[in-house]
XYZ file of C-alpha atoms in Angstrom:
639
model
C 0.000 0.000 0.000
C 1.389 3.388 -0.991
C 1.633 6.047 1.735
C -0.754 9.000 1.626
C 0.885 12.045 0.058
C -1.923 14.515 0.722
C -4.729 14.518 3.277
C -7.713 16.826 3.675
C -9.082 17.295 7.177
C -12.371 19.093 7.657
C -14.401 20.464 10.543
C -17.788 22.132 10.856
C -18.528 24.979 13.255
C -22.092 26.112 14.033
C -21.062 29.758 13.672
C -19.575 31.484 10.635
C -22.588 31.538 8.319
C -26.350 30.984 8.215
C -25.695 27.227 8.290
C -22.297 27.275 9.966
C -19.041 26.863 8.116
C -16.429 24.350 7.051
C -12.767 24.641 7.929
C -10.592 22.650 5.529
C -6.931 21.864 6.127
C -4.817 20.327 3.362
C -1.648 18.570 4.575
C 1.282 18.107 2.221
C 2.794 14.790 3.331
C 4.900 14.421 0.184
C 8.547 15.316 -0.301
C 7.837 18.076 -2.830
C 6.371 21.570 -2.527
C 2.967 22.350 -4.033
C 2.191 25.460 -6.048
C -0.159 26.383 -8.857
C -2.599 23.649 -7.803
C -6.369 23.365 -7.434
C -8.277 21.349 -4.831
C -11.525 19.561 -5.660
C -13.770 17.736 -3.218
C -17.259 16.194 -3.251
C -19.778 16.822 -0.501
C -23.525 16.623 0.037
C -23.269 19.815 2.103
C -22.938 22.191 -0.812
C -21.601 25.731 -1.167
C -24.315 28.119 -2.353
C -22.546 31.429 -1.678
C -19.186 31.345 -3.489
C -18.095 34.627 -1.901
C -18.344 33.262 1.625
C -14.883 31.708 1.778
C -11.640 32.879 3.290
C -8.034 32.185 2.200
C -9.223 30.435 -0.971
C -10.873 31.234 -4.283
C -14.035 29.390 -5.215
C -13.714 28.218 -8.833
C -16.803 26.150 -9.642
C -19.440 23.739 -8.404
C -21.458 21.064 -10.196
C -23.978 19.431 -7.875
C -21.765 17.904 -5.145
C -18.456 18.681 -6.909
C -16.550 21.721 -5.601
C -13.249 23.213 -6.750
C -11.079 25.815 -5.008
C -7.708 27.446 -5.570
C -5.306 28.769 -2.927
C -4.362 32.452 -2.878
C -2.301 33.594 -5.846
C 1.387 32.799 -5.460
C 0.774 30.391 -2.578
C 3.186 27.484 -2.115
C 2.733 24.570 0.280
C 6.027 23.159 1.495
C 6.461 19.515 2.516
C 5.133 18.936 6.015
C 3.073 22.129 6.027
C -0.646 22.705 5.678
C -3.075 25.166 4.097
C -6.286 26.103 5.904
C -9.303 27.844 4.425
C -12.895 28.316 5.527
C -16.138 28.037 3.601
C -19.453 29.499 4.742
C -22.537 30.003 2.602
C -23.597 26.360 2.907
C -26.957 25.012 1.736
C -27.679 23.444 5.131
C -26.041 22.796 8.454
C -24.007 19.659 8.955
C -25.486 17.177 11.417
C -23.343 14.052 11.089
C -19.740 13.054 10.537
C -20.529 12.013 6.948
C -21.750 15.502 5.954
C -18.288 16.716 4.932
C -15.962 15.871 2.065
C -16.451 12.347 0.742
C -13.512 12.425 -1.667
C -10.898 14.885 -2.912
C -8.062 15.303 -5.384
C -5.528 17.891 -6.505
C -4.987 19.164 -10.027
C -1.325 20.062 -10.258
C 0.281 22.810 -12.317
C 1.115 20.266 -15.044
C -2.611 19.231 -15.218
C -2.038 15.883 -13.513
C -4.654 14.781 -10.989
C -3.497 13.182 -7.749
C -5.614 11.646 -4.978
C -6.169 13.258 -1.608
C -7.205 11.177 1.402
C -10.153 12.473 3.419
C -11.376 11.895 6.945
C -14.821 12.092 8.513
C -16.049 15.578 9.324
C -15.130 16.805 12.806
C -17.493 18.874 14.944
C -16.148 21.982 16.675
C -18.027 24.343 18.951
C -20.338 21.573 20.214
C -20.027 18.079 21.653
C -19.165 15.341 19.151
C -21.220 12.470 20.510
C -20.451 8.801 19.714
C -23.229 6.671 18.240
C -25.441 4.808 20.696
C -26.181 1.093 20.531
C -28.651 0.423 17.735
C -30.287 -2.600 19.381
C -31.080 -3.501 22.994
C -29.999 -6.905 24.237
C -33.391 -8.301 23.342
C -35.477 -11.124 24.709
C -37.268 -14.072 23.123
C -40.439 -15.561 24.550
C -40.524 -18.500 22.161
C -36.893 -19.597 21.595
C -36.966 -19.750 17.801
C -34.641 -17.865 15.412
C -36.998 -16.622 12.701
C -36.809 -13.566 10.425
C -39.451 -12.389 9.760
C -41.607 -13.758 12.564
C -44.432 -15.975 11.263
C -48.117 -15.139 11.276
C -48.964 -17.953 13.721
C -46.696 -20.205 15.743
C -47.745 -22.791 18.282
C -44.674 -24.911 18.852
C -42.806 -26.526 21.743
C -39.027 -26.259 21.895
C -37.050 -29.483 21.900
C -33.968 -30.364 23.931
C -31.906 -31.373 20.926
C -32.009 -30.833 17.207
C -31.674 -32.965 14.093
C -28.281 -32.936 12.415
C -29.953 -32.353 9.046
C -33.362 -32.348 7.417
C -33.897 -34.415 4.277
C -36.701 -35.145 1.792
C -38.964 -38.053 2.719
C -38.812 -41.125 0.521
C -41.848 -40.217 -1.583
C -40.759 -36.635 -2.325
C -41.134 -35.376 -5.896
C -38.263 -34.189 -8.018
C -39.555 -30.613 -7.634
C -39.553 -30.911 -3.848
C -36.012 -32.263 -3.828
C -34.894 -29.447 -6.130
C -36.520 -26.918 -3.800
C -34.453 -28.272 -0.892
C -31.329 -28.063 -3.042
C -32.108 -24.446 -3.979
C -32.594 -23.305 -0.375
C -29.501 -25.265 0.656
C -27.522 -23.421 -2.029
C -28.957 -20.114 -0.773
C -27.851 -20.969 2.759
C -24.334 -21.873 1.625
C -24.014 -18.592 -0.290
C -25.126 -16.532 2.699
C -23.321 -18.548 5.388
C -20.403 -20.302 3.687
C -18.988 -21.494 7.011
C -22.344 -22.730 8.316
C -23.227 -26.388 8.743
C -25.709 -27.498 6.086
C -29.274 -27.588 7.429
C -30.403 -29.972 4.660
C -29.227 -33.128 2.961
C -30.704 -34.657 -0.156
C -29.744 -38.099 1.145
C -31.457 -39.562 4.230
C -29.635 -39.532 7.550
C -30.210 -41.533 10.713
C -29.397 -38.422 12.742
C -31.868 -36.281 10.832
C -35.567 -35.877 10.244
C -37.473 -36.280 6.981
C -39.564 -33.521 5.441
C -42.894 -34.698 4.087
C -44.162 -32.366 1.372
C -47.820 -31.764 0.526
C -49.204 -29.230 -1.921
C -52.495 -27.744 -0.733
C -54.946 -25.939 -3.005
C -56.504 -24.051 -0.081
C -53.247 -22.250 0.742
C -52.153 -19.048 -0.956
C -49.216 -19.091 -3.362
C -46.871 -17.670 -0.701
C -48.390 -19.495 2.251
C -47.067 -22.586 4.019
C -47.774 -24.718 7.074
C -45.208 -26.660 9.117
C -46.107 -29.451 11.530
C -43.403 -30.854 13.864
C -43.682 -34.248 15.555
C -40.139 -35.182 16.563
C -40.127 -37.950 13.953
C -40.823 -35.943 10.824
C -41.714 -32.490 9.623
C -44.720 -31.985 7.381
C -44.479 -29.008 4.997
C -47.706 -28.014 3.292
C -47.579 -25.231 0.747
C -49.775 -23.442 -1.758
C -47.220 -23.010 -4.550
C -43.480 -22.985 -5.151
C -42.963 -19.663 -3.353
C -44.676 -20.958 -0.219
C -42.582 -24.111 -0.336
C -39.401 -21.998 -0.520
C -40.503 -19.850 2.400
C -41.293 -22.925 4.471
C -37.860 -24.404 3.765
C -36.218 -21.051 4.551
C -38.000 -21.069 7.902
C -36.636 -24.556 8.617
C -33.109 -23.465 7.653
C -33.331 -20.478 10.000
C -34.684 -22.597 12.851
C -32.007 -25.256 12.668
C -29.142 -22.820 12.093
C -30.147 -20.637 15.044
C -30.515 -23.628 17.354
C -27.182 -25.073 16.278
C -25.091 -21.893 16.565
C -26.838 -20.162 19.505
C -28.014 -23.055 21.629
C -28.260 -21.011 24.832
C -30.914 -18.785 23.250
C -32.638 -20.721 20.476
C -34.101 -24.217 20.063
C -35.613 -26.363 17.340
C -39.311 -27.273 17.621
C -40.081 -30.735 18.940
C -43.824 -30.441 18.339
C -46.446 -27.995 17.180
C -47.181 -25.934 14.091
C -46.254 -22.808 12.180
C -48.975 -21.414 9.924
C -47.637 -18.587 7.843
C -48.382 -16.220 4.998
C -47.306 -12.655 4.145
C -49.087 -9.565 5.358
C -48.556 -7.700 2.071
C -48.129 -8.716 -1.544
C -45.447 -6.051 -2.245
C -42.474 -6.584 0.034
C -39.738 -4.584 -1.585
C -36.184 -3.358 -1.373
C -34.824 -0.652 -3.667
C -31.157 -0.139 -4.543
C -29.676 2.967 -6.167
C -26.759 1.849 -8.363
C -26.275 5.220 -10.062
C -24.516 7.161 -7.296
C -22.302 4.163 -6.540
C -21.817 1.114 -8.761
C -22.356 -2.363 -7.300
C -20.785 -5.329 -9.117
C -23.080 -8.070 -10.346
C -21.963 -10.387 -7.529
C -23.102 -7.812 -4.947
C -26.496 -7.467 -6.645
C -26.956 -11.225 -6.562
C -25.967 -11.421 -2.906
C -28.418 -8.668 -2.010
C -31.152 -10.623 -3.798
C -30.135 -13.693 -1.769
C -30.563 -11.636 1.410
C -33.998 -10.457 0.264
C -35.040 -14.067 -0.303
C -33.755 -15.036 3.161
C -36.032 -12.342 4.649
C -38.968 -13.400 2.403
C -38.938 -10.101 0.518
C -40.246 -10.516 -3.022
C -39.469 -7.279 -4.935
C -36.050 -5.966 -5.958
C -36.537 -2.402 -7.223
C -33.413 -1.686 -9.277
C -32.759 2.065 -9.642
C -30.617 1.908 -12.760
C -30.332 5.538 -13.878
C -29.969 8.943 -12.314
C -28.007 12.155 -12.795
C -24.752 10.445 -11.854
C -24.838 7.530 -14.316
C -26.944 5.434 -16.673
C -26.141 1.819 -15.725
C -28.327 -0.249 -18.101
C -26.935 -1.311 -21.485
C -29.260 -0.142 -24.266
C -27.913 -1.452 -27.546
C -29.738 1.167 -29.596
C -27.780 3.896 -27.754
C -24.315 2.643 -26.779
C -23.161 6.072 -25.578
C -25.473 5.701 -22.569
C -22.977 3.254 -21.098
C -19.823 4.826 -22.460
C -20.248 8.581 -22.021
C -23.182 8.242 -19.633
C -21.299 6.371 -16.912
C -17.877 8.011 -16.860
C -17.119 10.391 -14.006
C -13.700 11.911 -13.506
C -11.671 15.135 -13.683
C -11.383 14.912 -17.503
C -14.432 12.752 -18.261
C -17.831 13.697 -19.703
C -19.174 14.099 -16.154
C -17.314 15.564 -13.204
C -16.611 13.480 -10.104
C -19.458 13.187 -7.654
C -19.825 11.624 -4.237
C -16.828 9.484 -3.425
C -15.054 9.988 -6.778
C -11.561 11.422 -6.932
C -8.606 11.601 -9.292
C -9.261 8.277 -11.003
C -12.074 7.935 -13.565
C -14.932 5.624 -12.609
C -17.606 3.933 -14.692
C -19.505 0.675 -14.556
C -22.714 -0.624 -16.085
C -24.691 -3.837 -16.421
C -24.542 -5.595 -19.766
C -27.721 -7.155 -21.033
C -26.257 -10.598 -20.379
C -25.553 -9.629 -16.774
C -29.077 -8.273 -16.425
C -30.546 -11.534 -17.722
C -28.446 -13.503 -15.238
C -29.558 -11.302 -12.333
C -33.226 -11.506 -13.337
C -32.990 -15.299 -13.634
C -31.229 -15.569 -10.273
C -33.973 -13.504 -8.653
C -36.790 -15.421 -10.340
C -35.408 -18.718 -9.038
C -35.784 -17.248 -5.540
C -39.268 -15.832 -6.194
C -37.965 -12.268 -6.225
C -39.348 -10.009 -8.942
C -36.942 -7.457 -10.433
C -38.663 -4.128 -11.087
C -36.343 -1.891 -13.147
C -36.316 1.887 -12.894
C -35.134 4.485 -15.370
C -35.636 7.840 -13.661
C -37.346 10.295 -16.025
C -37.974 13.102 -16.896
C -35.795 14.548 -14.096
C -32.545 13.054 -12.799
C -31.425 12.657 -16.433
C -28.034 14.395 -16.530
C -26.231 11.209 -17.586
C -28.651 10.574 -20.461
C -28.359 14.184 -21.638
C -24.556 13.987 -21.578
C -24.639 10.733 -23.544
C -27.210 12.012 -26.068
C -27.021 15.815 -26.398
C -29.696 15.719 -29.089
C -32.220 15.106 -26.281
C -31.894 18.775 -25.294
C -33.492 21.843 -26.858
C -30.418 23.544 -28.302
C -32.100 26.932 -27.919
C -32.602 26.536 -24.163
C -30.276 28.664 -22.073
C -27.761 26.589 -20.131
C -28.244 26.506 -16.377
C -31.724 27.980 -16.680
C -32.894 25.822 -13.777
C -31.293 23.576 -11.144
C -32.477 20.386 -9.504
C -32.632 20.107 -5.729
C -29.293 18.251 -5.900
C -27.760 21.151 -7.837
C -27.702 19.711 -11.364
C -28.418 22.250 -14.125
C -31.014 21.501 -16.825
C -31.299 17.833 -15.898
C -34.776 16.882 -17.178
C -35.701 15.254 -20.478
C -37.617 17.826 -22.532
C -41.219 16.811 -23.330
C -41.180 19.069 -26.414
C -38.189 17.455 -28.117
C -39.497 14.797 -30.552
C -36.364 12.674 -30.096
C -37.290 12.229 -26.407
C -40.112 9.874 -27.359
C -38.141 8.045 -30.056
C -35.435 7.487 -27.460
C -37.848 6.164 -24.825
C -39.657 3.892 -27.294
C -36.387 2.118 -28.072
C -35.344 1.997 -24.419
C -38.652 0.410 -23.409
C -38.446 -2.046 -26.321
C -35.195 -3.383 -24.905
C -36.324 -3.255 -21.284
C -39.385 -5.428 -21.833
C -37.132 -8.073 -23.387
C -34.850 -8.009 -20.342
C -37.366 -7.704 -17.509
C -40.423 -9.985 -17.394
C -41.961 -7.987 -14.530
C -45.345 -6.459 -15.275
C -43.989 -3.215 -13.794
C -41.543 -0.634 -15.118
C -40.655 2.196 -12.753
C -40.207 5.557 -14.484
C -39.223 7.761 -11.554
C -41.091 11.034 -12.038
C -39.590 12.583 -8.907
C -37.938 15.888 -8.085
C -38.458 17.730 -11.355
C -37.495 21.288 -10.445
C -40.285 23.860 -10.593
C -39.292 26.051 -13.528
C -37.878 23.233 -15.611
C -38.248 23.801 -19.382
C -39.580 27.338 -18.966
C -36.552 28.700 -20.866
C -37.007 26.196 -23.711
C -38.598 27.730 -26.829
C -39.783 24.291 -27.911
C -41.444 23.704 -24.546
C -43.072 27.131 -24.528
C -44.492 26.467 -27.981
C -45.849 23.064 -26.946
C -47.440 24.529 -23.838
C -49.180 27.192 -25.913
C -50.450 24.606 -28.415
C -51.712 22.232 -25.717
C -53.029 24.847 -23.311
C -50.554 23.756 -20.644
C -49.381 26.059 -17.875
C -46.315 25.380 -15.749
C -43.694 22.697 -15.250
C -45.864 20.085 -13.585
C -48.683 20.202 -16.092
C -46.036 19.664 -18.760
C -44.617 16.787 -16.740
C -48.104 15.255 -16.595
C -48.370 15.597 -20.388
C -45.042 13.782 -20.730
C -45.840 10.987 -18.275
C -49.198 10.304 -19.890
C -47.328 9.604 -23.128
C -44.903 7.368 -21.218
C -47.815 5.453 -19.702
C -49.234 4.907 -23.193
C -45.880 3.462 -24.296
C -45.847 1.049 -21.364
C -49.476 0.029 -21.816
C -48.774 -0.734 -25.481
C -46.007 -3.084 -24.288
C -48.152 -4.827 -21.707
C -46.522 -3.131 -18.742
C -47.785 -1.080 -15.795
C -46.339 2.263 -14.760
C -44.744 2.581 -11.342
C -43.427 5.931 -10.145
C -42.595 8.068 -7.152
C -45.396 10.110 -5.634
C -44.682 13.219 -7.771
C -46.102 11.377 -10.801
C -49.461 12.635 -9.491
C -48.400 16.294 -9.832
C -49.881 18.586 -12.453
C -52.815 16.308 -13.180
C -50.911 13.049 -12.910
C -51.629 10.030 -15.083
C -54.521 7.587 -15.271
C -54.901 5.642 -12.039
C -55.786 2.346 -13.707
C -52.699 0.152 -13.849
C -50.574 2.753 -12.040
C -48.699 2.144 -8.787
C -47.107 5.060 -6.924
C -44.561 5.020 -4.111
C -45.077 7.481 -1.271
C -41.637 8.627 -0.154
C -41.838 12.273 0.919
C -43.928 11.604 4.031
C -46.602 9.145 5.184
C -49.528 11.522 4.516
C -48.676 11.576 0.803
C -49.632 7.910 0.527
C -53.103 8.561 1.914
C -53.592 11.489 -0.470
C -52.587 9.301 -3.422
C -55.003 6.584 -2.343
C -57.802 9.158 -2.139
C -57.002 10.140 -5.729
C -57.475 6.500 -6.767
C -53.851 5.346 -7.021
C -52.551 2.050 -5.673
C -49.743 2.828 -3.242
C -46.562 1.307 -1.845
C -45.400 2.993 1.344
C -41.710 3.864 1.514
C -41.518 7.052 3.616
C -38.062 8.510 4.084
C -38.797 9.078 7.766
C -38.906 5.320 8.424
C -37.877 3.253 5.394
C -34.959 5.145 3.789
C -31.899 3.207 4.848
C -29.487 6.044 4.117
C -30.978 8.057 6.998
C -28.855 8.264 10.129
C -29.910 5.914 12.920
C -29.302 8.389 15.765
C -28.854 12.116 16.239
C -25.292 11.704 17.507
C -22.651 13.504 15.431
C -20.551 10.365 14.966
C -23.507 8.391 13.584
C -23.189 8.167 9.768
C -25.963 8.883 7.315
C -28.295 11.498 5.907
C -30.630 13.721 7.917
C -33.102 15.434 5.573
C -35.940 13.125 6.704
C -34.885 13.135 10.344
C -33.516 10.204 12.312
C -34.723 6.680 11.572
C -33.663 4.574 14.529
C -34.048 0.812 14.129
C -36.732 0.941 16.827
C -38.693 3.568 14.866
C -38.288 1.699 11.583
C -39.494 -1.502 13.227
C -42.461 0.093 14.984
C -43.681 2.217 12.061
C -47.101 1.059 10.862
C -47.940 2.467 7.430
C -51.359 0.845 7.327
C -52.295 2.277 10.688
C -52.536 5.772 9.229
C -54.819 4.771 6.349
C -58.594 5.226 6.708
C -60.352 1.879 6.586
C -61.942 2.585 3.202
C -58.521 3.244 1.634
C -56.547 0.305 3.052
C -57.191 -1.816 -0.031
C -55.178 0.749 -2.023
C -52.077 0.088 0.084
C -50.263 -2.756 -1.673
C -47.236 -3.044 0.575
C -44.061 -1.510 1.915
C -40.533 -1.063 0.668
C -37.073 -0.265 1.970
C -35.024 2.196 -0.089
C -31.233 2.118 -0.254
C -29.973 5.406 -1.679
C -26.225 5.264 -2.165
C -24.876 8.762 -1.518
C -23.371 7.660 1.815
C -22.444 4.102 0.834
C -18.771 4.563 0.024
C -17.691 1.285 1.634
C -19.034 -2.160 2.433
C -18.785 -1.226 6.107
C -21.040 1.809 5.733
C -23.509 -0.222 3.652
C -23.875 -2.922 6.278
C -24.017 -0.447 9.167
C -26.842 1.551 7.589
C -28.835 -1.269 5.992
C -28.804 -3.706 8.924
C -30.757 -4.223 11.149
C -33.295 -1.922 9.482
C -33.752 -4.075 6.362
C -34.927 -7.126 8.368
C -37.071 -4.729 10.426
C -38.889 -3.656 7.257
C -39.097 -7.280 6.138
C -40.944 -8.040 9.352
C -43.285 -5.092 8.791
C -43.979 -6.472 5.308
C -44.636 -10.051 6.451
C -45.644 -10.239 10.096
C -49.115 -9.219 11.358
C -49.031 -6.157 13.576
C -50.178 -8.095 16.639
C -47.280 -10.550 16.264
C -44.532 -7.912 16.129
C -42.278 -7.592 19.181
C -39.314 -5.224 19.297
C -37.312 -7.017 21.991
C -37.755 -10.362 20.260
C -36.640 -8.817 16.962
C -33.609 -7.251 18.669
C -32.572 -10.668 19.972
C -32.802 -12.327 16.541
C -31.600 -9.518 14.222
C -27.859 -10.081 14.904
C -28.198 -13.410 13.070
C -28.897 -11.556 9.801
C -26.661 -12.162 6.804
C -24.966 -9.009 5.522
C -23.600 -7.949 2.154
């Protein structure tokens, strides 16, 4: 490992500006002096007043990318440091991850060199360490199950079978189902002792399978007798969930014998609370290799979640190969100092890219389908489209003034223009390829965070608005999304979007599913308008939110603090009027990747809140128990 040549330390003080100020200190740890250089860093806490800095010159900002220069003629000798302050921030910092996420220097010869960064320090107030996320926990019934079943009436045994195996009369499909769940277990717990064997064992117990027409497709029933286990199921998904329950029971009893047991007698009767039990992953801000996507899908299956919402495009990158437009995954994924797009969160001197080929997509979809997980793809339109516009400049109205509007994340002119004819030709071809890749009945089209004022400086848009009698950004967005819905309907697909799809007149409610993310009340309003709704409020189900108010707790803060206890206890359905509850189709966790710069941060922020949401999606309200969950959650697999 090479030693660090340059390091950027940063601190935030509550005073020094309307939202406090940053103090940056660049250390020259190399053997050579620095002069004629520029410093760039990325940060979610953005500079909005370029004049509010001292001992540095603000050069430019693009969304989360910032660039500064030292005073003219300044030289930084080896072993010395340069300090400058920056006020005029868009918001106050609340957590240690609110500072610089990456940095680099551009030297006088135009070379770019990396700069190491540290977490943001707090000055002028107490920097508190993070509290424990889970209490010690307590189990009434000593069974290791995630999520907890709908009904359980079982007696714990003193011992446990070495393995479970298919009874002699098992069908080929039943034996394959055991093999599939065994393979899932080995992938998630490679050092764990196999809970199943395909061959009989004198130290084990047989599983007797029975398909039941009176059980739902995801339902199952387990009966324990000490001699055998009877697994009744409605369809293949229910059979998988029943086997997963058995794997969890035996693994918990084997590895944590002082706390958990295996049932000697009794029954488990189980089925999901909701049909949509989802987890979203943003792969635009940070790229996740195919192996990581497959492992996350394995984890979803282990928790009996059945939807993987794959957020494939955003301002930062377009990750899905579209053969009709190859520049989407050449120009539209490259971020770097000299690349088509500037570095963003976590990017530094080295260019970064990454996308999913169509062959990789097919493999991921097949892997998910084998585990009864449906992959719902998202291309985020019309906003959040910087990457697409960089890759295909002809999508823009060439007469529109640059930087005539900015998104909430600070991207200029980042929305596909509804008045550009090529927009629809482009989307037709994109959807043609997507429906070949994704068998899901749903395609998610985003529809969120279009800046008010978008397109108002576009002559083409102004002309279209006059012709169609449209007034304002959101009515024009509605016009656009109605055309998108027609495209999807023609391809046999249903439109899914974020709650802003309903703005400006929205789209037809029939065959439309909207996700309420801004706050819980939005979901009720959407249901009143006739939309089917999935609840994914940032205040409870966004897994990038910090889990405590303490400064040293990582994560975002715009939606407040989502402690594991709050995430577990939150009851989306409880806020719905009785007459609207049928519109609520389920719940979903959302993993936005701005803060996920390492595997460690991913696992810290996602767990234990992901299994908490899985329990909200599966377990009846009256069966939930926080202390029991806290006792079992540490057994969760992680990425």
